[in-house]
Amino acid sequence: MGRDHWSAAGLALLAIGYLLAGRRYPLDTLATPGPGLVPLVAGVALLAVAIWLFITANRAGLADAATTGGLIEPAPRRAAGRPLVLAAALVIYAAVLPALGFVVSSFALVVVASRLIGAAGWWRPTLLALGVTGVSYLLFARWLGVPLP
Amino acid sequence: MSDLFVALTPANLLACFVGTVLGTIVGVLPGLGPAGAMALVLPLTIKLGPTAGLIMLAGIYYGAMYGGSTTSILVNVPGEAASVVTTIDGYRLARKGRAGAALAIAAIASFVAGTFSVVALQVAAPLVARAALAFGPAEYFALGLLGLVLLANLTGRSRAKSLAMVLLGVMLATVGMDPLGGAVRFTFDLAGAQAGLSFVAVTTGLFGVAEVLASMTEPEAASAVARVKFRELYPSREELRRSVPPMLRGTVLGFLVGLMPGPAATIASFVSYGVEKKVSKHRAELGSGAIEGVAGPEAANNAAAGGGMIPLLSLGLPFTPSTAVLLSGMLLMSVTPGPFLLRDHPRVFWGVIGSFYVGNVMLLLLNLPLVGLFARIATIPPRYLMPAVLVLCAVAAYSDNNNIFDVWVMVAAGIAGWAMRALDFSPAPLVLGLVLGPMLERSLLQALTIARGDIGGLWASWPAAGMLVAAALASVAPAVSALVRRMSRRAV
């Protein structure tokens, strides 16, 4: 199975899960349609499109392989590691935001992100984090009155 | 009409200036595109009130079209998708020592096309709005459906993938209160989801966070920038003369393409380049540094940006991610675009259109002298820029409803958007499905109720039937043309 097969399978699972979750909303009649009608139509349509993608994926995959000589490796494995770490950092950021507040969590996020994206040493990322959190705090919390956590 | 001069009040002029400068910077920077940047500043613009806020958002929208060309020409890195074509001849002109002329022609072409499209917009938008007053739910449903089908046809390489993204967007739009009955759906007892998924959170995630994650696997852009002196900016008389026909062709083409759903500005620039390759007197030089290859596409992408405003302002239907953000900005400011916008908010309507004129002049004055500065912005290393983008995304997502749940939505959308990019799915159709979903659902349910459950009520009127037929044709056309191509190949 190629990448597109897996995407199609994932989309189909998503559609099935959505349809199952949508079963509890009434369809009612066509004259007085209920809140379940559009979710049903959208879920079935996505399932159909996922099947279509699964069937056509084979052909597209072969065509790709033919033009690139079978060398389709979109991202080297080492490179995909750092975005994954940053994604995890973002999840932690959202989790600690209510407890630590905007300034502290954003400061940490900028330092970590800057290091992950390729900044060397510590003082530059720290300076950057001070600047970014300071300016955004002044701009949004002080000047625009956004009630940041 | 006199409301056109609303754009000239000091506050609105300042909003226009800030918007165009921000837009140019966004256009110059590879990575963050206009839709993501507009979503980022939404909380700020809401504070400004509807007219100034929308003027600033619109300034970012067309400022980005201007800025995108600068780095295409000087660094061979397109700032955004609509200026990819400009790299072909623009960068070669720069290497020949004609960078200044290419930049000036790009700015002039953008100005001419931008101004033309505003005039056309000013004439056409009220007419379309008046015609749309006769539209009922069935017509709106047909129009929305046609838009989404065309969008899936024109976006990305795979129609199935684009269609899947549209449907995913519509599904995400069903989270929260349903548009008619008031039933709460798919919230899984999360309090933050009651009002639906925040559009700002989804957009900043898909276009901001995902871009940051994706940029980490891309090689850093070259940092050598050709220096351009102010007096080198004058194109020769020969270059000017050669630029006029492609500029005019690009303008008309771009405006027409801009009316269609999909990444209109990008498509318009490619179409214009293709046309120049067929009809230009100097077509043999295209690809090796011809000024036509800059003048045509740069006019086309700006005209398309103007054309895309017509469905938004007169029908309330955004067909590109950028105009979708504009729509959501308008809704947040309690301005509903559509046929009634001109009647209910004439100052907003004409003020925004007036700001297009002002913005075009500002961009021309700004871009020519400051071109070197903007080119240097493009060389800010991502390791300093991207972390700041992340924090701005979080602020924008949070401040939409002052809700932590929206930050979670942003993070999830960012990670999903990164995966989508890696798997070759475009996020744009998802955003449009999300925006158009509630409108489609509301108009479908209303049309069915009006027709007392008779499904034929959906195509009872001529406009509705016509648009549904067009949608049906558009969904089978690619398959038919592929079949014909295969048969003709077999015949040969």
XYZ file of C-alpha atoms in Angstrom:
641
model
C 0.000 0.000 0.000
C 1.225 3.493 -0.907
C 0.846 6.766 0.969
C -2.443 7.565 -0.762
C -3.900 4.189 0.192
C -3.193 4.915 3.836
C -4.680 8.432 3.526
C -7.793 6.987 1.887
C -8.136 4.366 4.623
C -7.739 7.053 7.295
C -10.383 9.243 5.664
C -12.761 6.276 5.409
C -12.301 5.519 9.118
C -12.922 9.167 9.919
C -16.119 9.150 7.839
C -17.361 5.974 9.533
C -16.625 7.353 12.989
C -18.389 10.602 12.085
C -21.431 8.723 10.752
C -21.600 6.590 13.922
C -21.356 9.662 16.145
C -24.004 11.408 14.026
C -26.559 8.607 14.425
C -28.031 10.207 17.518
C -29.170 13.331 15.667
C -32.679 12.940 14.208
C -33.238 13.021 10.440
C -36.975 13.781 10.695
C -38.726 14.248 7.331
C -37.679 16.023 4.145
C -40.350 18.680 4.777
C -39.004 19.335 8.280
C -35.388 18.170 7.994
C -33.647 17.489 11.291
C -30.102 18.233 12.426
C -28.907 14.771 11.323
C -29.504 15.207 7.590
C -26.417 17.170 6.520
C -24.005 15.134 8.706
C -25.397 11.966 7.103
C -24.965 13.331 3.567
C -21.470 14.704 4.283
C -20.315 11.491 5.996
C -21.562 9.244 3.201
C -20.009 11.539 0.608
C -16.624 11.480 2.357
C -16.799 7.687 2.569
C -17.494 7.548 -1.185
C -14.617 9.934 -1.949
C -12.284 7.880 0.272
C -13.163 4.743 -1.685
C -12.613 6.645 -4.942
C -9.229 7.842 -3.668
C -8.297 4.296 -2.634
C -9.135 2.916 -6.087
C -7.381 5.672 -8.049
C -4.397 5.832 -5.655
C -2.885 2.767 -7.214
C -2.731 4.313 -10.657
C -1.428 7.649 -9.413
C 1.183 5.903 -7.289
C 2.402 3.867 -10.242
C 2.548 6.993 -12.432
C 4.582 8.763 -9.752
C 6.907 5.814 -9.465
C 7.323 5.754 -13.233
C 8.277 9.421 -13.484
C 10.585 9.468 -10.502
C 12.053 6.032 -11.095
C 10.478 4.743 -7.887
C 12.450 7.205 -5.795
C 9.610 8.938 -3.975
C 10.813 9.594 -0.490
C 9.195 12.975 0.268
C 10.961 13.797 3.531
C 14.148 12.238 4.856
C 13.468 10.484 8.167
C 15.959 12.520 10.194
C 14.301 15.773 9.094
C 10.823 14.630 10.205
C 12.052 14.149 13.768
C 12.428 17.791 14.745
C 8.937 18.883 13.603
C 7.561 16.005 15.681
C 9.391 17.334 18.740
C 8.049 20.821 18.053
C 4.522 19.399 17.643
C 4.898 17.754 21.045
C 6.146 21.066 22.471
C 3.003 22.763 21.145
C 0.778 20.172 22.828
C 2.627 20.767 26.112
C 2.279 24.529 25.534
C -1.511 24.273 25.252
C -1.617 22.039 28.331
C 0.424 24.308 30.628
C -0.941 27.621 29.304
C -3.753 27.922 31.900
C -1.440 27.061 34.806
C 1.739 28.947 33.887
C 0.148 31.862 32.039
C 0.882 33.364 28.635
C 4.233 35.023 29.347
C 6.051 32.083 30.930
C 4.719 29.405 28.545
C 5.304 31.529 25.427
C 8.845 32.361 26.569
C 9.599 28.647 26.891
C 7.923 27.865 23.553
C 9.999 30.438 21.660
C 13.283 29.229 23.185
C 12.481 25.592 22.369
C 11.164 26.358 18.869
C 14.102 28.581 17.981
C 16.578 25.887 19.080
C 14.670 23.197 17.164
C 14.513 25.295 13.971
C 18.266 25.731 14.045
C 19.426 28.541 16.337
C 22.771 27.796 17.954
C 23.660 28.569 21.586
C 21.278 29.853 24.246
C 21.584 33.590 24.496
C 20.124 34.378 21.070
C 16.983 32.229 21.557
C 16.584 33.694 25.059
C 16.864 37.235 23.742
C 14.410 36.429 20.956
C 11.960 34.890 23.443
C 12.201 37.937 25.714
C 11.523 40.219 22.753
C 8.640 38.213 21.272
C 6.796 37.619 24.549
C 7.468 41.158 25.769
C 6.245 42.847 22.596
C 3.195 40.600 22.213
C 2.288 41.054 25.904
C 2.521 44.846 25.609
C 0.705 44.911 22.256
C -2.131 42.506 22.996
C -2.610 42.457 26.774
C -1.783 46.083 27.573
C -2.705 48.031 24.452
C -5.527 45.935 22.956
C -6.850 44.615 26.257
C -6.894 40.926 25.278
C -7.336 38.982 28.547
C -4.420 36.594 27.947
C -4.234 33.594 30.286
C -20.831 56.931 -3.802
C -19.577 59.827 -1.676
C -18.843 57.151 0.900
C -15.912 56.255 -1.337
C -14.041 59.101 0.371
C -14.454 57.447 3.770
C -11.148 55.795 2.891
C -9.425 59.182 3.069
C -9.995 59.855 6.787
C -6.673 59.792 8.704
C -7.588 56.679 10.701
C -8.537 54.739 7.583
C -5.470 55.944 5.691
C -3.315 54.709 8.554
C -5.140 51.359 8.584
C -4.597 51.079 4.841
C -0.910 51.950 5.209
C -0.309 49.439 8.004
C -2.231 46.786 6.067
C -0.336 47.274 2.827
C 3.047 47.310 4.593
C 2.177 44.153 6.544
C 0.867 42.569 3.349
C 4.042 43.407 1.449
C 6.156 41.914 4.233
C 4.004 38.775 4.252
C 4.239 38.583 0.478
C 7.999 38.892 0.678
C 8.424 36.226 3.351
C 8.261 32.693 2.069
C 6.112 30.570 4.351
C 3.423 32.726 5.873
C 0.822 33.532 3.211
C -1.869 36.218 3.096
C -4.640 34.031 4.583
C -2.553 33.057 7.619
C -1.378 36.633 8.166
C -4.900 37.996 7.938
C -6.084 35.458 10.491
C -3.191 36.500 12.762
C -4.190 40.155 12.832
C -7.951 39.518 13.111
C -8.019 40.250 16.878
C -6.238 43.532 16.236
C -8.534 44.598 13.403
C -11.673 43.909 15.410
C -10.576 46.607 17.821
C -10.398 49.071 14.939
C -14.076 48.831 14.023
C -15.545 47.522 10.780
C -14.375 50.076 8.204
C -10.780 50.553 9.353
C -10.484 46.866 10.325
C -11.612 45.620 6.938
C -9.459 48.192 5.152
C -6.442 46.827 7.013
C -7.349 43.198 6.236
C -7.903 44.032 2.565
C -4.576 45.878 2.523
C -2.790 42.725 3.653
C -4.638 40.751 0.979
C -3.496 42.778 -2.004
C -0.235 43.971 -0.443
C 0.861 40.329 -0.412
C 0.250 40.117 -4.159
C 2.677 43.021 -4.619
C 5.311 41.756 -2.228
C 5.374 38.227 -3.594
C 6.978 39.358 -6.814
C 9.939 41.090 -5.116
C 11.617 37.953 -3.838
C 10.678 36.021 -6.983
C 12.741 38.467 -9.000
C 15.623 39.138 -6.609
C 16.140 35.825 -4.821
C 14.346 33.300 -7.058
C 12.146 32.407 -4.065
C 8.451 33.127 -4.570
C 6.979 34.793 -1.466
C 3.649 33.149 -2.176
C 2.124 30.784 -4.730
C 0.763 33.485 -7.031
C 4.255 34.705 -7.882
C 5.855 31.341 -8.676
C 5.633 32.047 -12.412
C 7.402 35.373 -11.958
C 10.573 33.563 -10.911
C 10.977 32.095 -14.413
C 11.688 35.300 -16.291
C 11.991 37.698 -13.365
C 15.029 36.023 -11.832
C 16.703 35.639 -15.222
C 16.188 39.351 -15.853
C 17.822 40.048 -12.486
C 20.811 37.921 -13.449
C 21.076 39.896 -16.667
C 21.346 43.067 -14.551
C 17.775 44.183 -15.206
C 16.424 43.489 -11.685
C 15.422 47.123 -11.233
C 13.463 47.201 -14.463
C 11.748 43.892 -13.677
C 10.727 45.130 -10.210
C 9.416 48.392 -11.623
C 7.428 46.604 -14.333
C 6.020 44.196 -11.738
C 4.934 47.118 -9.562
C 3.438 49.016 -12.507
C 1.656 45.903 -13.801
C 0.266 45.268 -10.317
C -0.876 48.874 -10.101
C -2.564 48.894 -13.519
C -4.297 45.556 -12.912
C -5.236 46.446 -9.341
C -6.790 49.735 -10.419
C -8.652 48.171 -13.333
C -10.074 45.437 -11.156
C -11.258 47.959 -8.572
C -13.085 49.924 -11.276
C -14.654 46.690 -12.535
C -15.475 45.685 -8.961
C -17.073 49.039 -8.283
C -19.314 48.654 -11.335
C -20.039 44.944 -11.084
C -20.455 44.316 -7.349
C -23.649 46.393 -6.926
C -25.124 44.854 -10.105
C -24.418 41.312 -8.923
C -25.761 42.208 -5.488
C -28.981 43.532 -7.013
C -29.414 40.373 -9.083
C -28.715 38.270 -6.005
C -31.557 39.955 -4.107
C -33.856 37.632 -6.024
C -31.917 34.599 -4.746
C -33.677 32.331 -2.292
C -32.273 29.414 -0.285
C -32.405 27.047 -3.288
C -30.304 29.423 -5.424
C -27.777 29.938 -2.645
C -27.494 26.207 -2.121
C -26.877 25.667 -5.851
C -24.332 28.487 -5.979
C -22.447 27.213 -2.941
C -22.404 23.684 -4.329
C -21.184 24.886 -7.731
C -18.463 26.888 -6.013
C -17.212 23.914 -4.031
C -17.243 21.592 -7.071
C -15.264 24.097 -9.160
C -12.928 24.595 -6.235
C -12.220 20.870 -6.004
C -11.565 20.786 -9.763
C -9.114 23.665 -9.697
C -7.199 23.063 -6.460
C -4.304 20.679 -6.072
C -3.296 17.799 -8.283
C -5.932 15.275 -7.216
C -9.656 15.995 -7.416
C -10.478 13.224 -4.968
C -8.135 14.756 -2.400
C -9.554 18.263 -2.834
C -13.099 16.946 -2.598
C -12.204 15.009 0.548
C -10.858 18.226 2.080
C -14.022 20.159 1.146
C -16.151 17.473 2.822
C -13.910 17.407 5.877
C -14.396 21.169 6.143
C -18.178 20.801 5.892
C -18.031 18.095 8.588
C -15.968 20.292 10.909
C -18.561 23.033 10.342
C -21.266 20.763 11.797
C -19.543 20.859 15.201
C -21.517 22.992 17.648
C -24.968 24.533 17.303
C -26.806 23.523 14.127
C -27.829 26.531 12.008
C -31.601 26.051 12.205
C -32.971 23.954 15.038
C -30.531 24.843 17.769
C -29.421 21.252 18.404
C -25.841 20.901 19.659
C -23.809 18.377 17.617
C -20.441 16.613 17.827
C -19.212 18.564 20.861
C -18.477 15.434 22.949
C -19.434 17.457 26.046
C -16.567 19.920 25.554
C -17.798 23.339 26.646
C -15.484 25.172 24.230
C -16.962 23.395 21.214
C -20.549 24.557 21.863
C -20.190 27.607 19.620
C -18.477 25.557 16.896
C -14.816 25.336 15.969
C -13.215 28.757 15.849
C -12.438 29.672 12.244
C -9.478 31.785 13.360
C -8.048 28.864 15.341
C -8.396 26.464 12.408
C -6.895 28.963 9.924
C -3.949 30.010 12.094
C -3.273 26.317 12.688
C -3.521 25.231 9.056
C -1.690 28.197 7.542
C 0.545 29.341 10.420
C 1.564 26.458 12.691
C 1.568 23.909 9.849
C 3.776 26.219 7.797
C 6.261 26.491 10.657
C 6.379 22.696 11.047
C 6.712 22.172 7.291
C 9.466 24.786 7.001
C 11.636 22.708 9.342
C 12.055 20.010 6.725
C 12.836 22.457 3.925
C 16.318 23.738 3.184
C 16.926 27.364 4.172
C 16.501 29.849 1.350
C 19.540 31.418 -0.206
C 20.446 34.631 1.551
C 22.306 36.405 -1.219
C 20.213 39.285 -2.522
C 21.040 41.400 -5.530
C 21.304 45.036 -4.439
C 19.157 47.413 -6.427
C 19.811 51.127 -6.492
C 16.955 53.556 -6.847
C 18.118 55.018 -10.161
C 18.326 51.542 -11.687
C 14.582 51.173 -11.278
C 13.715 52.884 -14.546
C 12.762 50.415 -17.233
C 13.931 51.361 -20.724
C 11.401 52.705 -23.193
C 11.659 49.433 -25.112
C 10.856 47.418 -21.978
C 7.876 49.624 -21.163
C 6.512 49.360 -24.685
C 6.836 45.573 -24.679
C 5.118 45.315 -21.297
C 1.896 47.076 -22.234
C 0.126 44.332 -24.262
C 0.874 41.477 -21.793
C -0.127 43.754 -18.925
C -3.527 44.446 -20.484
C -4.080 40.804 -21.453
C -3.072 39.683 -17.972
C -5.413 42.196 -16.369
C -8.529 41.059 -18.234
C -7.662 37.363 -17.956
C -6.833 37.663 -14.269
C -10.036 39.473 -13.444
C -12.162 36.809 -15.143
C -10.234 33.967 -13.494
C -10.605 35.799 -10.173
C -14.377 35.389 -10.317
C -13.965 31.627 -10.140
C -13.471 29.614 -6.972
C -10.078 28.144 -6.210
C -6.565 29.549 -5.990
C -7.525 32.152 -8.586
C -4.471 34.402 -8.287
C -2.085 31.481 -8.792
C -4.057 30.037 -11.693
C -4.397 33.481 -13.282
C -0.629 33.989 -13.274
C -0.040 30.595 -14.909
C -2.783 31.182 -17.497
C -1.326 34.573 -18.358
C 2.151 33.085 -18.800
C 0.681 30.384 -21.040
C -1.145 32.966 -23.146
C 2.014 35.053 -23.536
C 3.888 31.962 -24.688
C 1.299 31.566 -27.464
C 0.546 35.119 -28.593
C 3.462 37.360 -27.577
C 5.638 38.816 -30.320
C 8.657 37.932 -28.209
C 7.449 34.475 -27.195
C 10.766 32.909 -28.178
C 12.512 34.888 -25.421
C 10.093 33.764 -22.688
C 11.928 31.578 -20.242
C 15.248 33.265 -20.795
C 14.442 36.608 -19.206
C 11.667 38.361 -21.137
C 9.890 41.321 -19.564
C 6.561 39.916 -20.831
C 6.968 37.010 -18.405
C 6.867 39.501 -15.531
C 4.306 42.004 -16.815
C 1.584 39.475 -17.738
C 1.519 37.210 -14.669
C 1.998 40.076 -12.204
C -0.954 41.926 -13.720
C -3.005 38.720 -13.722
C -2.513 37.822 -10.060
C -3.449 41.308 -8.889
C -6.504 41.493 -11.107
C -7.576 38.088 -9.793
C -7.308 39.316 -6.217
C -9.726 42.121 -7.141
C -12.071 39.804 -9.038
C -12.300 37.505 -6.020
C -13.832 40.349 -4.021
C -16.989 40.365 -6.182
C -18.487 37.067 -4.970
C -17.526 38.024 -1.424
C -18.953 41.535 -1.339
C -22.056 40.975 -3.437
C -22.999 37.367 -2.632
C -21.327 36.851 0.721
C -19.510 33.817 -0.711
C -15.742 33.618 -0.327
C -14.035 31.332 -2.815
C -10.414 31.689 -1.672
C -8.885 31.247 1.799
C -7.997 34.949 1.958
C -11.518 36.126 1.181
C -12.796 33.501 3.654
C -10.752 35.206 6.376
C -12.146 38.556 5.240
C -15.653 37.104 5.531
C -15.012 35.826 9.012
C -13.581 39.229 9.955
C -16.723 40.898 8.655
C -18.963 38.526 10.597
C -16.964 39.138 13.785
C -17.559 42.861 13.268
C -21.304 42.187 12.765
C -21.146 43.115 9.090
C -22.792 40.482 6.894
C -21.466 40.586 3.339
C -23.925 39.774 0.595
C -26.707 41.482 -1.327
C -27.672 43.612 1.677
C -24.181 44.868 2.477
C -24.497 47.889 0.202
C -27.904 48.787 1.679
C -27.079 48.180 5.343
C -23.449 49.277 5.515
C -22.757 51.620 2.579
C -19.851 53.249 4.419
C -18.156 49.892 4.930
C -18.787 48.793 1.347
C -17.566 51.980 -0.356
C -14.920 52.629 2.262
C -13.292 49.273 1.534
C -13.536 49.815 -2.237
C -12.148 53.343 -1.858
C -9.257 51.947 0.167
C -8.341 49.714 -2.769
C -7.616 52.813 -4.859
C -5.631 54.406 -2.047
C -3.845 51.147 -1.310
C -2.781 50.692 -4.912
C -1.188 54.137 -4.984
C 0.451 53.540 -1.594
C 1.863 50.220 -2.741
C 3.329 51.767 -5.864
C 4.940 54.595 -3.886
C 6.085 52.205 -1.173
C 7.397 49.398 -3.319
C 9.603 51.274 -5.708
C 11.862 53.063 -3.193
C 11.768 50.394 -0.475
C 12.338 47.403 -2.684
C 15.813 46.764 -1.294
C 14.558 46.794 2.288
C 11.747 44.350 1.523
C 14.170 42.057 -0.260
C 16.355 42.001 2.842
C 13.373 41.051 5.030
C 13.132 37.884 2.962
C 16.519 36.864 4.286
C 15.540 36.886 7.995
C 16.430 33.341 9.049
C 13.401 31.153 9.851
C 14.913 30.231 13.239
C 14.102 33.754 14.446
C 10.934 34.378 12.476
C 9.037 31.114 12.927
C 8.961 31.020 16.759
C 7.394 34.490 16.698
C 4.780 33.239 14.234
C 3.882 30.438 16.676
C 3.241 32.873 19.530
C 1.189 35.181 17.306
C -0.899 32.181 16.195
C -1.573 31.259 19.813
C -2.611 34.826 20.686
C -4.901 35.053 17.657
C -6.540 31.686 18.357
C -7.005 32.401 22.057
C -8.370 35.908 21.666
C -11.089 34.833 19.216
C -13.260 33.666 22.145
C -10.839 34.067 25.079
C -10.874 30.314 25.314
C -8.112 27.722 25.862
C -10.106 25.219 23.815
C -9.347 27.281 20.704
C -5.599 26.998 21.380
C -6.062 23.220 21.389
C -7.961 23.481 18.100
C -5.097 25.561 16.665
C -2.456 23.025 17.758
C -4.524 20.140 16.362
C -5.147 21.987 13.087
C -1.441 22.792 12.854
C -0.332 19.198 13.278
C -3.091 17.983 10.927
C -2.128 20.641 8.380
C 1.505 19.546 8.503
C 0.459 15.922 7.907
C -1.851 17.051 5.086
C 1.019 18.860 3.371
C 3.238 15.803 3.698
C 0.495 13.631 2.181
C -0.172 16.103 -0.640
C -3.573 17.378 0.571
C -4.229 21.110 0.169
C -5.677 22.895 3.242
C -7.474 25.583 1.188
C -10.563 23.484 0.250
C -10.977 22.484 3.907
C -11.101 26.115 5.022
C -13.689 26.939 2.357
C -15.780 23.903 3.269
C -15.664 25.082 6.869
C -16.807 28.593 5.921
C -19.414 27.607 3.344
C -20.695 24.578 5.301
C -23.173 26.398 7.556
C -24.461 28.441 4.610
C -24.942 25.275 2.522
C -26.701 23.477 5.371
C -28.968 26.414 6.217
C -29.979 27.024 2.596
C -30.549 23.321 1.910
C -32.778 22.866 4.961
C -34.661 26.102 4.267
C -35.182 25.200 0.597
C -36.522 21.756 1.561
C -38.861 23.280 4.141
C -40.146 25.882 1.658
C -40.774 23.142 -0.946
C -42.544 21.047 1.738
C -40.104 18.201 1.372
C -40.223 18.098 -2.427
C -36.610 17.624 -3.470
C -37.487 19.108 -6.886
C -37.801 22.453 -5.095
C -34.003 22.615 -5.196
C -34.058 23.093 -8.965
C -37.486 24.681 -9.437
C -36.119 28.066 -10.529
C -34.027 28.695 -13.641
C -30.955 30.098 -11.893
C -30.882 27.222 -9.390
C -31.370 24.595 -12.109
C -28.690 26.209 -14.279
C -26.148 26.252 -11.479
C -26.895 22.662 -10.460
C -26.480 21.530 -14.093
C -23.187 23.435 -14.247
C -22.074 21.760 -11.019
C -23.003 18.337 -12.411
C -21.160 19.065 -15.678
C -18.127 20.336 -13.772
C -17.978 17.186 -11.708
C -18.028 14.847 -14.709
C -16.070 17.028 -17.150
C -12.548 16.031 -16.009
C -13.416 12.333 -16.208
C -14.950 12.747 -19.673
C -11.995 14.740 -20.987
C -9.593 12.129 -19.629
C -11.611 9.408 -21.361
C -11.626 11.325 -24.650
C -7.871 11.864 -24.386
C -7.284 8.181 -23.766
C -9.502 7.183 -26.708
C -7.870 9.654 -29.082
C -4.441 8.420 -28.011
C -5.559 4.887 -28.803
C -6.894 6.025 -32.196
C -3.461 7.469 -33.050
